Amino acid sequence: MSFVEYGDTIKDGDTAIVFLGHESMFPVKVQHGTVTQTKYGVIRHSTDLIGKKYGSKVTCSKGGWVFILHPTPELWTMNLPHRTQILYSTDISIITMMLELKPGSIVCESGTGSGSLSHALIRTVAPTGHLYTVEFHQQRAEKAREEFREHGVEHLVTVTNQDVCKNGFGVSNIADAVFLDIPSPWEAIGHAKSALKAEGGRICSFSPCIEQVQRTCLAMEEYGFTEINTLEILLRVYNVRTISLQIPDLGKAAEDNSSTGFDSSNPSNEGSLCTNLQQGTVQFKSGVPLREMVGHTGYLTFATKS
């Protein structure tokens, strides 16, 4: 099983995603003889998972059922164990595009954190690219190595435990892109420039505070970076709801319309305006934004090595 190559059958030792619903899923390591408890009952790995195809509908001991999904970087981002705050798919998508990543690219990253972005970067540069990721915290670095090994991508990533602001990335003049997610990214801009290829390499820095962005931009200018650009991505989610509005009194025209005999029980009228004559209302589907939404995530600053 690998996060960058699809496997058809669930095998012993795989990481799989147990899908109970769009708002309820979790990862599980498949092991012979092990059971997993869900609200629908027990899943027995030996008989219910191993040998079955990914995407299978599995019936639990209480009669309920779940789907078993093949892991992807997107699903892992939604379900990974949080060791740090992570980047989500909204920011990850713009990062991979703006850094101009493709199969074969060499990328440097700091810090590794919980590995959310790392998995997406690995899939993007696979099968011939490589990720060099630096993590200051020793236990987080060791856990990241373990996860990459379990997920079958250890040949595409090198994890280093050191302070990137003091010791850099451990490589020079080979990276196509550098990503920084550290408290003081301006202290690592010089090392990022050294890691990037001679000309045209891209850099991105993620910071939650505008003061961090200001100091980082000044450091980028000092080291000769060009095309410096800062942006923020905000995601607005809409829910589909049934809206009821009163029918306006339009006089005789409204009476003529009410006499047309609209059959709301006819399946052919699904999706059309369903008029409730007794209540004097009309119902229709509409997209409604959530009552609350994230107002700020972080600033993404991009630049190019001149």
PDB file of C-alpha atoms in Angstrom:
ATOM      1  CA  MET A   1       0.000   0.000   0.000  1.00  0.00           C
ATOM      2  CA  SER A   2       1.301   3.437  -0.934  1.00  0.00           C
ATOM      3  CA  PHE A   3      -0.184   6.907  -0.730  1.00  0.00           C
ATOM      4  CA  VAL A   4       1.100   7.639  -4.249  1.00  0.00           C
ATOM      5  CA  GLU A   5       0.102   4.380  -5.971  1.00  0.00           C
ATOM      6  CA  TYR A   6      -3.375   2.900  -5.892  1.00  0.00           C
ATOM      7  CA  GLY A   7      -3.803  -0.658  -4.611  1.00  0.00           C
ATOM      8  CA  ASP A   8      -6.895  -2.684  -5.394  1.00  0.00           C
ATOM      9  CA  THR A   9      -6.938  -5.063  -2.412  1.00  0.00           C
ATOM     10  CA  ILE A  10      -6.635  -4.438   1.331  1.00  0.00           C
ATOM     11  CA  LYS A  11      -3.556  -6.150   2.749  1.00  0.00           C
ATOM     12  CA  ASP A  12      -2.223  -6.832   6.228  1.00  0.00           C
ATOM     13  CA  GLY A  13      -0.282  -3.752   7.399  1.00  0.00           C
ATOM     14  CA  ASP A  14      -2.152  -1.265   5.189  1.00  0.00           C
ATOM     15  CA  THR A  15      -3.481   2.047   6.421  1.00  0.00           C
ATOM     16  CA  ALA A  16      -7.155   2.311   5.445  1.00  0.00           C
ATOM     17  CA  ILE A  17      -9.849   4.934   5.977  1.00  0.00           C
ATOM     18  CA  VAL A  18     -13.063   3.796   7.677  1.00  0.00           C
ATOM     19  CA  PHE A  19     -15.809   5.983   6.190  1.00  0.00           C
ATOM     20  CA  LEU A  20     -18.993   6.320   8.250  1.00  0.00           C
ATOM     21  CA  GLY A  21     -20.110   9.591   6.617  1.00  0.00           C
ATOM     22  CA  HIS A  22     -18.728  12.829   5.201  1.00  0.00           C
ATOM     23  CA  GLU A  23     -18.330  14.208   8.715  1.00  0.00           C
ATOM     24  CA  SER A  24     -17.254  10.926  10.312  1.00  0.00           C
ATOM     25  CA  MET A  25     -14.245   8.886   9.220  1.00  0.00           C
ATOM     26  CA  PHE A  26     -10.994   7.714  10.751  1.00  0.00           C
ATOM     27  CA  PRO A  27      -7.796   5.864   9.759  1.00  0.00           C
ATOM     28  CA  VAL A  28      -7.055   2.319  10.884  1.00  0.00           C
ATOM     29  CA  LYS A  29      -3.962   0.150  10.510  1.00  0.00           C
ATOM     30  CA  VAL A  30      -5.084  -3.205   9.159  1.00  0.00           C
ATOM     31  CA  GLN A  31      -3.648  -6.073  11.226  1.00  0.00           C
ATOM     32  CA  HIS A  32      -4.508  -9.757  11.198  1.00  0.00           C
ATOM     33  CA  GLY A  33      -6.456 -10.724  14.338  1.00  0.00           C
ATOM     34  CA  THR A  34      -7.336  -7.129  15.271  1.00  0.00           C
ATOM     35  CA  VAL A  35     -10.814  -5.627  15.657  1.00  0.00           C
ATOM     36  CA  THR A  36     -11.991  -2.028  15.345  1.00  0.00           C
ATOM     37  CA  GLN A  37     -14.971  -0.661  17.249  1.00  0.00           C
ATOM     38  CA  THR A  38     -17.429   1.677  15.512  1.00  0.00           C
ATOM     39  CA  LYS A  39     -20.876   2.997  16.456  1.00  0.00           C
ATOM     40  CA  TYR A  40     -22.285   0.377  14.087  1.00  0.00           C
ATOM     41  CA  GLY A  41     -20.437  -2.488  15.768  1.00  0.00           C
ATOM     42  CA  VAL A  42     -17.158  -4.360  15.417  1.00  0.00           C
ATOM     43  CA  ILE A  43     -15.042  -4.662  12.259  1.00  0.00           C
ATOM     44  CA  ARG A  44     -12.867  -7.790  12.271  1.00  0.00           C
ATOM     45  CA  HIS A  45      -9.743  -7.141  10.221  1.00  0.00           C
ATOM     46  CA  SER A  46      -9.050 -10.799   9.371  1.00  0.00           C
ATOM     47  CA  THR A  47     -12.488 -11.522   7.892  1.00  0.00           C
ATOM     48  CA  ASP A  48     -13.968  -8.093   7.091  1.00  0.00           C
ATOM     49  CA  LEU A  49     -10.958  -6.241   5.655  1.00  0.00           C
ATOM     50  CA  ILE A  50      -7.982  -8.318   4.538  1.00  0.00           C
ATOM     51  CA  GLY A  51      -8.475  -9.538   0.996  1.00  0.00           C
ATOM     52  CA  LYS A  52     -11.440  -7.237   0.303  1.00  0.00           C
ATOM     53  CA  LYS A  53     -11.304  -4.522  -2.343  1.00  0.00           C
ATOM     54  CA  TYR A  54     -10.866  -0.879  -1.377  1.00  0.00           C
ATOM     55  CA  GLY A  55     -14.218   0.861  -1.606  1.00  0.00           C
ATOM     56  CA  SER A  56     -16.030  -2.199  -0.270  1.00  0.00           C
ATOM     57  CA  LYS A  57     -19.132  -1.842   1.875  1.00  0.00           C
ATOM     58  CA  VAL A  58     -18.441  -3.698   5.139  1.00  0.00           C
ATOM     59  CA  THR A  59     -21.245  -4.782   7.479  1.00  0.00           C
ATOM     60  CA  CYS A  60     -20.424  -4.372  11.178  1.00  0.00           C
ATOM     61  CA  SER A  61     -21.521  -6.654  14.013  1.00  0.00           C
ATOM     62  CA  LYS A  62     -24.601  -4.529  14.890  1.00  0.00           C
ATOM     63  CA  GLY A  63     -25.884  -4.616  11.341  1.00  0.00           C
ATOM     64  CA  GLY A  64     -24.722  -1.164  10.312  1.00  0.00           C
ATOM     65  CA  TRP A  65     -22.198  -0.707   7.531  1.00  0.00           C
ATOM     66  CA  VAL A  66     -19.173   1.403   6.584  1.00  0.00           C
ATOM     67  CA  PHE A  67     -17.018   1.902   3.502  1.00  0.00           C
ATOM     68  CA  ILE A  68     -13.280   1.130   3.523  1.00  0.00           C
ATOM     69  CA  LEU A  69     -11.388   3.680   1.405  1.00  0.00           C
ATOM     70  CA  HIS A  70      -7.884   3.711  -0.009  1.00  0.00           C
ATOM     71  CA  PRO A  71      -5.857   6.493   1.674  1.00  0.00           C
ATOM     72  CA  THR A  72      -5.021   9.663  -0.234  1.00  0.00           C
ATOM     73  CA  PRO A  73      -3.251  12.842   0.918  1.00  0.00           C
ATOM     74  CA  GLU A  74      -6.656  14.579   1.029  1.00  0.00           C
ATOM     75  CA  LEU A  75      -8.205  11.897   3.252  1.00  0.00           C
ATOM     76  CA  TRP A  76      -5.070  11.794   5.407  1.00  0.00           C
ATOM     77  CA  THR A  77      -5.262  15.567   5.952  1.00  0.00           C
ATOM     78  CA  MET A  78      -8.814  15.123   7.264  1.00  0.00           C
ATOM     79  CA  ASN A  79      -7.946  12.199   9.558  1.00  0.00           C
ATOM     80  CA  LEU A  80      -4.299  12.352  10.614  1.00  0.00           C
ATOM     81  CA  PRO A  81      -3.252  12.491  14.287  1.00  0.00           C
ATOM     82  CA  HIS A  82      -2.481  16.139  15.048  1.00  0.00           C
ATOM     83  CA  ARG A  83       0.978  16.704  16.508  1.00  0.00           C
ATOM     84  CA  THR A  84       0.896  20.341  15.394  1.00  0.00           C
ATOM     85  CA  GLN A  85      -1.507  22.686  13.658  1.00  0.00           C
ATOM     86  CA  ILE A  86      -1.739  21.579  10.027  1.00  0.00           C
ATOM     87  CA  LEU A  87      -2.354  22.945   6.557  1.00  0.00           C
ATOM     88  CA  TYR A  88      -5.611  21.924   4.883  1.00  0.00           C
ATOM     89  CA  SER A  89      -6.455  21.183   1.262  1.00  0.00           C
ATOM     90  CA  THR A  90      -7.502  24.780   0.517  1.00  0.00           C
ATOM     91  CA  ASP A  91      -3.991  26.130   1.178  1.00  0.00           C
ATOM     92  CA  ILE A  92      -2.214  22.980  -0.034  1.00  0.00           C
ATOM     93  CA  SER A  93      -3.786  23.257  -3.486  1.00  0.00           C
ATOM     94  CA  ILE A  94      -2.573  26.827  -4.059  1.00  0.00           C
ATOM     95  CA  ILE A  95       0.877  25.998  -2.642  1.00  0.00           C
ATOM     96  CA  THR A  96       1.487  23.135  -5.063  1.00  0.00           C
ATOM     97  CA  MET A  97       0.299  25.296  -7.991  1.00  0.00           C
ATOM     98  CA  MET A  98       2.189  28.482  -7.127  1.00  0.00           C
ATOM     99  CA  LEU A  99       5.415  26.562  -6.431  1.00  0.00           C
ATOM    100  CA  GLU A 100       5.043  25.067  -9.945  1.00  0.00           C
ATOM    101  CA  LEU A 101       5.533  21.514  -8.669  1.00  0.00           C
ATOM    102  CA  LYS A 102       5.352  18.504 -10.983  1.00  0.00           C
ATOM    103  CA  PRO A 103       6.633  14.918 -11.121  1.00  0.00           C
ATOM    104  CA  GLY A 104      10.402  15.008 -10.760  1.00  0.00           C
ATOM    105  CA  SER A 105      10.573  18.249  -8.745  1.00  0.00           C
ATOM    106  CA  ILE A 106      12.916  18.566  -5.763  1.00  0.00           C
ATOM    107  CA  VAL A 107      11.267  20.265  -2.772  1.00  0.00           C
ATOM    108  CA  CYS A 108      12.602  21.389   0.614  1.00  0.00           C
ATOM    109  CA  GLU A 109      10.172  21.808   3.525  1.00  0.00           C
ATOM    110  CA  SER A 110      10.381  23.038   7.102  1.00  0.00           C
ATOM    111  CA  GLY A 111       8.848  22.126   9.444  1.00  0.00           C
ATOM    112  CA  THR A 112       7.429  18.702   8.884  1.00  0.00           C
ATOM    113  CA  GLY A 113       4.875  18.960  11.693  1.00  0.00           C
ATOM    114  CA  SER A 114       2.080  16.406  11.335  1.00  0.00           C
ATOM    115  CA  GLY A 115       2.934  15.653   7.704  1.00  0.00           C
ATOM    116  CA  SER A 116      -0.247  16.984   6.105  1.00  0.00           C
ATOM    117  CA  LEU A 117       1.482  19.049   3.409  1.00  0.00           C
ATOM    118  CA  SER A 118       4.334  16.528   3.172  1.00  0.00           C
ATOM    119  CA  HIS A 119       2.070  13.772   1.855  1.00  0.00           C
ATOM    120  CA  ALA A 120       0.599  16.089  -0.796  1.00  0.00           C
ATOM    121  CA  LEU A 121       4.073  17.244  -1.881  1.00  0.00           C
ATOM    122  CA  ILE A 122       5.314  13.651  -2.136  1.00  0.00           C
ATOM    123  CA  ARG A 123       2.417  12.628  -4.369  1.00  0.00           C
ATOM    124  CA  THR A 124       2.945  15.683  -6.583  1.00  0.00           C
ATOM    125  CA  VAL A 125       6.674  15.064  -7.192  1.00  0.00           C
ATOM    126  CA  ALA A 126       6.414  11.242  -7.436  1.00  0.00           C
ATOM    127  CA  PRO A 127       7.700   9.007  -8.939  1.00  0.00           C
ATOM    128  CA  THR A 128      11.088  10.615  -9.682  1.00  0.00           C
ATOM    129  CA  GLY A 129      11.117  13.703  -7.447  1.00  0.00           C
ATOM    130  CA  HIS A 130      12.156  14.005  -3.812  1.00  0.00           C
ATOM    131  CA  LEU A 131      11.128  15.863  -0.662  1.00  0.00           C
ATOM    132  CA  TYR A 132      13.711  17.025   1.881  1.00  0.00           C
ATOM    133  CA  THR A 133      11.816  17.898   5.045  1.00  0.00           C
ATOM    134  CA  VAL A 134      13.363  19.343   8.200  1.00  0.00           C
ATOM    135  CA  GLU A 135      11.778  19.093  11.668  1.00  0.00           C
ATOM    136  CA  PHE A 136      13.239  20.794  14.744  1.00  0.00           C
ATOM    137  CA  HIS A 137      11.429  18.541  17.250  1.00  0.00           C
ATOM    138  CA  GLN A 138      13.107  15.112  17.503  1.00  0.00           C
ATOM    139  CA  GLN A 139      10.013  13.069  18.437  1.00  0.00           C
ATOM    140  CA  ARG A 140       7.954  14.625  15.640  1.00  0.00           C
ATOM    141  CA  ALA A 141      10.756  13.882  13.167  1.00  0.00           C
ATOM    142  CA  GLU A 142      10.903  10.240  14.274  1.00  0.00           C
ATOM    143  CA  LYS A 143       7.130   9.883  14.055  1.00  0.00           C
ATOM    144  CA  ALA A 144       7.146  11.395  10.556  1.00  0.00           C
ATOM    145  CA  ARG A 145       9.776   8.865   9.417  1.00  0.00           C
ATOM    146  CA  GLU A 146       7.641   6.051  10.821  1.00  0.00           C
ATOM    147  CA  GLU A 147       4.512   7.273   9.022  1.00  0.00           C
ATOM    148  CA  PHE A 148       6.311   7.710   5.698  1.00  0.00           C
ATOM    149  CA  ARG A 149       7.636   4.157   5.999  1.00  0.00           C
ATOM    150  CA  GLU A 150       4.188   2.741   6.828  1.00  0.00           C
ATOM    151  CA  HIS A 151       2.646   4.663   3.932  1.00  0.00           C
ATOM    152  CA  GLY A 152       5.140   3.328   1.402  1.00  0.00           C
ATOM    153  CA  VAL A 153       6.724   6.666   0.466  1.00  0.00           C
ATOM    154  CA  GLU A 154      10.012   6.566   2.405  1.00  0.00           C
ATOM    155  CA  HIS A 155      12.018   6.356  -0.855  1.00  0.00           C
ATOM    156  CA  LEU A 156      10.606   9.744  -1.893  1.00  0.00           C
ATOM    157  CA  VAL A 157      11.373  11.697   1.290  1.00  0.00           C
ATOM    158  CA  THR A 158      14.337  12.460   3.557  1.00  0.00           C
ATOM    159  CA  VAL A 159      13.507  13.579   7.107  1.00  0.00           C
ATOM    160  CA  THR A 160      16.168  15.581   8.962  1.00  0.00           C
ATOM    161  CA  ASN A 161      16.033  16.570  12.641  1.00  0.00           C
ATOM    162  CA  GLN A 162      17.760  19.947  12.953  1.00  0.00           C
ATOM    163  CA  ASP A 163      17.183  23.690  13.242  1.00  0.00           C
ATOM    164  CA  VAL A 164      16.690  24.990   9.720  1.00  0.00           C
ATOM    165  CA  CYS A 165      17.384  28.572  10.814  1.00  0.00           C
ATOM    166  CA  LYS A 166      20.896  27.568  11.929  1.00  0.00           C
ATOM    167  CA  ASN A 167      21.770  24.528   9.829  1.00  0.00           C
ATOM    168  CA  GLY A 168      19.654  24.844   6.704  1.00  0.00           C
ATOM    169  CA  PHE A 169      18.144  21.962   4.716  1.00  0.00           C
ATOM    170  CA  GLY A 170      21.281  19.864   4.207  1.00  0.00           C
ATOM    171  CA  VAL A 171      21.246  20.338   0.406  1.00  0.00           C
ATOM    172  CA  SER A 172      22.576  23.032  -1.933  1.00  0.00           C
ATOM    173  CA  ASN A 173      21.579  24.323  -5.352  1.00  0.00           C
ATOM    174  CA  ILE A 174      19.213  21.457  -6.242  1.00  0.00           C
ATOM    175  CA  ALA A 175      15.727  22.412  -5.033  1.00  0.00           C
ATOM    176  CA  ASP A 176      13.030  23.596  -7.411  1.00  0.00           C
ATOM    177  CA  ALA A 177      10.978  24.934  -4.500  1.00  0.00           C
ATOM    178  CA  VAL A 178      11.195  25.645  -0.766  1.00  0.00           C
ATOM    179  CA  PHE A 179       8.330  25.824   1.712  1.00  0.00           C
ATOM    180  CA  LEU A 180       8.649  27.387   5.175  1.00  0.00           C
ATOM    181  CA  ASP A 181       6.163  26.937   8.017  1.00  0.00           C
ATOM    182  CA  ILE A 182       8.180  28.048  11.045  1.00  0.00           C
ATOM    183  CA  PRO A 183       7.811  30.826  13.663  1.00  0.00           C
ATOM    184  CA  SER A 184      10.626  32.983  12.225  1.00  0.00           C
ATOM    185  CA  PRO A 185      10.873  32.270   8.492  1.00  0.00           C
ATOM    186  CA  TRP A 186      12.976  35.380   7.844  1.00  0.00           C
ATOM    187  CA  GLU A 187      15.864  33.647   9.629  1.00  0.00           C
ATOM    188  CA  ALA A 188      15.800  30.787   7.109  1.00  0.00           C
ATOM    189  CA  ILE A 189      15.576  32.795   3.862  1.00  0.00           C
ATOM    190  CA  GLY A 190      19.351  32.665   3.353  1.00  0.00           C
ATOM    191  CA  HIS A 191      19.393  28.868   3.738  1.00  0.00           C
ATOM    192  CA  ALA A 192      16.398  28.611   1.412  1.00  0.00           C
ATOM    193  CA  LYS A 193      18.285  30.581  -1.258  1.00  0.00           C
ATOM    194  CA  SER A 194      21.271  28.248  -0.871  1.00  0.00           C
ATOM    195  CA  ALA A 195      19.070  25.159  -1.269  1.00  0.00           C
ATOM    196  CA  LEU A 196      17.336  26.444  -4.410  1.00  0.00           C
ATOM    197  CA  LYS A 197      18.719  25.816  -7.890  1.00  0.00           C
ATOM    198  CA  ALA A 198      20.794  28.512  -9.525  1.00  0.00           C
ATOM    199  CA  GLU A 199      17.918  30.457 -11.044  1.00  0.00           C
ATOM    200  CA  GLY A 200      14.134  30.412 -11.121  1.00  0.00           C
ATOM    201  CA  GLY A 201      13.438  28.424  -7.955  1.00  0.00           C
ATOM    202  CA  ARG A 202      10.266  29.277  -6.043  1.00  0.00           C
ATOM    203  CA  ILE A 203       9.757  29.839  -2.312  1.00  0.00           C
ATOM    204  CA  CYS A 204       6.628  29.969  -0.140  1.00  0.00           C
ATOM    205  CA  SER A 205       6.318  31.007   3.496  1.00  0.00           C
ATOM    206  CA  PHE A 206       3.204  30.383   5.593  1.00  0.00           C
ATOM    207  CA  SER A 207       2.637  32.708   8.550  1.00  0.00           C
ATOM    208  CA  PRO A 208      -0.485  33.454  10.626  1.00  0.00           C
ATOM    209  CA  CYS A 209       0.588  37.001  11.621  1.00  0.00           C
ATOM    210  CA  ILE A 210       1.081  39.974   9.306  1.00  0.00           C
ATOM    211  CA  GLU A 211       4.152  41.078  11.317  1.00  0.00           C
ATOM    212  CA  GLN A 212       5.832  37.793  10.355  1.00  0.00           C
ATOM    213  CA  VAL A 213       4.942  38.451   6.737  1.00  0.00           C
ATOM    214  CA  GLN A 214       6.477  41.933   6.820  1.00  0.00           C
ATOM    215  CA  ARG A 215       9.818  40.718   8.205  1.00  0.00           C
ATOM    216  CA  THR A 216       9.855  37.791   5.763  1.00  0.00           C
ATOM    217  CA  CYS A 217       9.247  40.050   2.767  1.00  0.00           C
ATOM    218  CA  LEU A 218      12.078  42.359   3.855  1.00  0.00           C
ATOM    219  CA  ALA A 219      14.414  39.356   4.158  1.00  0.00           C
ATOM    220  CA  MET A 220      13.376  38.108   0.707  1.00  0.00           C
ATOM    221  CA  GLU A 221      14.178  41.503  -0.795  1.00  0.00           C
ATOM    222  CA  GLU A 222      17.519  41.549   1.009  1.00  0.00           C
ATOM    223  CA  TYR A 223      18.484  38.174  -0.501  1.00  0.00           C
ATOM    224  CA  GLY A 224      17.461  39.212  -4.003  1.00  0.00           C
ATOM    225  CA  PHE A 225      14.135  37.403  -4.398  1.00  0.00           C
ATOM    226  CA  THR A 226      11.698  38.880  -6.903  1.00  0.00           C
ATOM    227  CA  GLU A 227       7.969  38.608  -7.674  1.00  0.00           C
ATOM    228  CA  ILE A 228       7.165  38.742  -3.955  1.00  0.00           C
ATOM    229  CA  ASN A 229       3.445  38.238  -3.483  1.00  0.00           C
ATOM    230  CA  THR A 230       1.321  37.617  -0.365  1.00  0.00           C
ATOM    231  CA  LEU A 231      -2.190  36.198  -0.435  1.00  0.00           C
ATOM    232  CA  GLU A 232      -4.748  34.472   1.771  1.00  0.00           C
ATOM    233  CA  ILE A 233      -7.197  31.775   0.710  1.00  0.00           C
ATOM    234  CA  LEU A 234     -10.627  31.731   2.376  1.00  0.00           C
ATOM    235  CA  LEU A 235     -13.072  28.907   1.766  1.00  0.00           C
ATOM    236  CA  ARG A 236     -16.806  29.624   1.786  1.00  0.00           C
ATOM    237  CA  VAL A 237     -19.030  26.548   2.029  1.00  0.00           C
ATOM    238  CA  TYR A 238     -22.679  26.517   0.947  1.00  0.00           C
ATOM    239  CA  ASN A 239     -25.361  24.131   2.171  1.00  0.00           C
ATOM    240  CA  VAL A 240     -28.391  23.258   0.051  1.00  0.00           C
ATOM    241  CA  ARG A 241     -31.582  24.109   1.933  1.00  0.00           C
ATOM    242  CA  THR A 242     -35.302  24.162   1.190  1.00  0.00           C
ATOM    243  CA  ILE A 243     -36.482  27.765   1.363  1.00  0.00           C
ATOM    244  CA  SER A 244     -40.150  28.741   1.889  1.00  0.00           C
ATOM    245  CA  LEU A 245     -41.396  32.142   0.783  1.00  0.00           C
ATOM    246  CA  GLN A 246     -44.912  33.603   0.793  1.00  0.00           C
ATOM    247  CA  ILE A 247     -46.633  33.864  -2.566  1.00  0.00           C
ATOM    248  CA  PRO A 248     -47.123  37.568  -3.359  1.00  0.00           C
ATOM    249  CA  ASP A 249     -50.636  38.776  -4.078  1.00  0.00           C
ATOM    250  CA  LEU A 250     -50.466  39.702  -7.775  1.00  0.00           C
ATOM    251  CA  GLY A 251     -54.207  39.890  -8.368  1.00  0.00           C
ATOM    252  CA  LYS A 252     -55.901  38.068 -11.259  1.00  0.00           C
ATOM    253  CA  ALA A 253     -52.621  36.723 -12.698  1.00  0.00           C
ATOM    254  CA  ALA A 254     -51.956  34.924  -9.443  1.00  0.00           C
ATOM    255  CA  GLU A 255     -55.476  33.446  -9.497  1.00  0.00           C
ATOM    256  CA  ASP A 256     -54.913  32.168 -13.047  1.00  0.00           C
ATOM    257  CA  ASN A 257     -51.667  30.531 -12.024  1.00  0.00           C
ATOM    258  CA  SER A 258     -53.276  28.871  -9.015  1.00  0.00           C
ATOM    259  CA  SER A 259     -55.876  27.259 -11.268  1.00  0.00           C
ATOM    260  CA  THR A 260     -53.347  25.501 -13.496  1.00  0.00           C
ATOM    261  CA  GLY A 261     -53.443  22.425 -11.259  1.00  0.00           C
ATOM    262  CA  PHE A 262     -49.710  22.045 -10.477  1.00  0.00           C
ATOM    263  CA  ASP A 263     -49.218  18.413  -9.339  1.00  0.00           C
ATOM    264  CA  SER A 264     -46.514  18.452  -6.652  1.00  0.00           C
ATOM    265  CA  SER A 265     -46.747  14.667  -6.215  1.00  0.00           C
ATOM    266  CA  ASN A 266     -45.722  14.035  -9.824  1.00  0.00           C
ATOM    267  CA  PRO A 267     -42.068  12.846  -9.884  1.00  0.00           C
ATOM    268  CA  SER A 268     -41.569  14.736 -13.146  1.00  0.00           C
ATOM    269  CA  ASN A 269     -42.013  17.968 -11.195  1.00  0.00           C
ATOM    270  CA  GLU A 270     -39.095  17.322  -8.844  1.00  0.00           C
ATOM    271  CA  GLY A 271     -36.783  20.303  -8.775  1.00  0.00           C
ATOM    272  CA  SER A 272     -39.563  22.610  -9.977  1.00  0.00           C
ATOM    273  CA  LEU A 273     -41.428  25.143  -7.882  1.00  0.00           C
ATOM    274  CA  CYS A 274     -43.723  23.283  -5.484  1.00  0.00           C
ATOM    275  CA  THR A 275     -46.597  25.554  -4.527  1.00  0.00           C
ATOM    276  CA  ASN A 276     -48.441  24.980  -1.290  1.00  0.00           C
ATOM    277  CA  LEU A 277     -51.809  26.637  -1.951  1.00  0.00           C
ATOM    278  CA  GLN A 278     -53.174  26.053   1.539  1.00  0.00           C
ATOM    279  CA  GLN A 279     -50.306  27.864   3.244  1.00  0.00           C
ATOM    280  CA  GLY A 280     -49.758  30.412   0.459  1.00  0.00           C
ATOM    281  CA  THR A 281     -46.046  29.640   0.190  1.00  0.00           C
ATOM    282  CA  VAL A 282     -43.657  28.421  -2.470  1.00  0.00           C
ATOM    283  CA  GLN A 283     -40.728  26.102  -1.718  1.00  0.00           C
ATOM    284  CA  PHE A 284     -37.485  25.859  -3.667  1.00  0.00           C
ATOM    285  CA  LYS A 285     -33.886  24.739  -3.206  1.00  0.00           C
ATOM    286  CA  SER A 286     -31.246  27.332  -2.539  1.00  0.00           C
ATOM    287  CA  GLY A 287     -27.580  27.490  -1.578  1.00  0.00           C
ATOM    288  CA  VAL A 288     -27.143  29.022   1.867  1.00  0.00           C
ATOM    289  CA  PRO A 289     -23.719  29.943   3.330  1.00  0.00           C
ATOM    290  CA  LEU A 290     -22.832  28.581   6.751  1.00  0.00           C
ATOM    291  CA  ARG A 291     -23.717  30.736   9.745  1.00  0.00           C
ATOM    292  CA  GLU A 292     -20.051  30.733  10.746  1.00  0.00           C
ATOM    293  CA  MET A 293     -16.927  30.489   8.614  1.00  0.00           C
ATOM    294  CA  VAL A 294     -13.197  30.710   9.170  1.00  0.00           C
ATOM    295  CA  GLY A 295     -12.229  34.362   8.995  1.00  0.00           C
ATOM    296  CA  HIS A 296      -8.457  33.893   8.853  1.00  0.00           C
ATOM    297  CA  THR A 297      -6.096  30.955   8.339  1.00  0.00           C
ATOM    298  CA  GLY A 298      -2.692  32.248   7.368  1.00  0.00           C
ATOM    299  CA  TYR A 299      -0.784  34.353   4.850  1.00  0.00           C
ATOM    300  CA  LEU A 300       1.066  32.681   1.990  1.00  0.00           C
ATOM    301  CA  THR A 301       4.042  34.659   0.687  1.00  0.00           C
ATOM    302  CA  PHE A 302       5.529  33.533  -2.645  1.00  0.00           C
ATOM    303  CA  ALA A 303       8.704  34.702  -4.351  1.00  0.00           C
ATOM    304  CA  THR A 304      11.161  33.686  -7.082  1.00  0.00           C
ATOM    305  CA  LYS A 305      14.936  33.344  -6.865  1.00  0.00           C
ATOM    306  CA  SER A 306      16.375  35.787  -9.397  1.00  0.00           C
TER     307      SER A 306
END
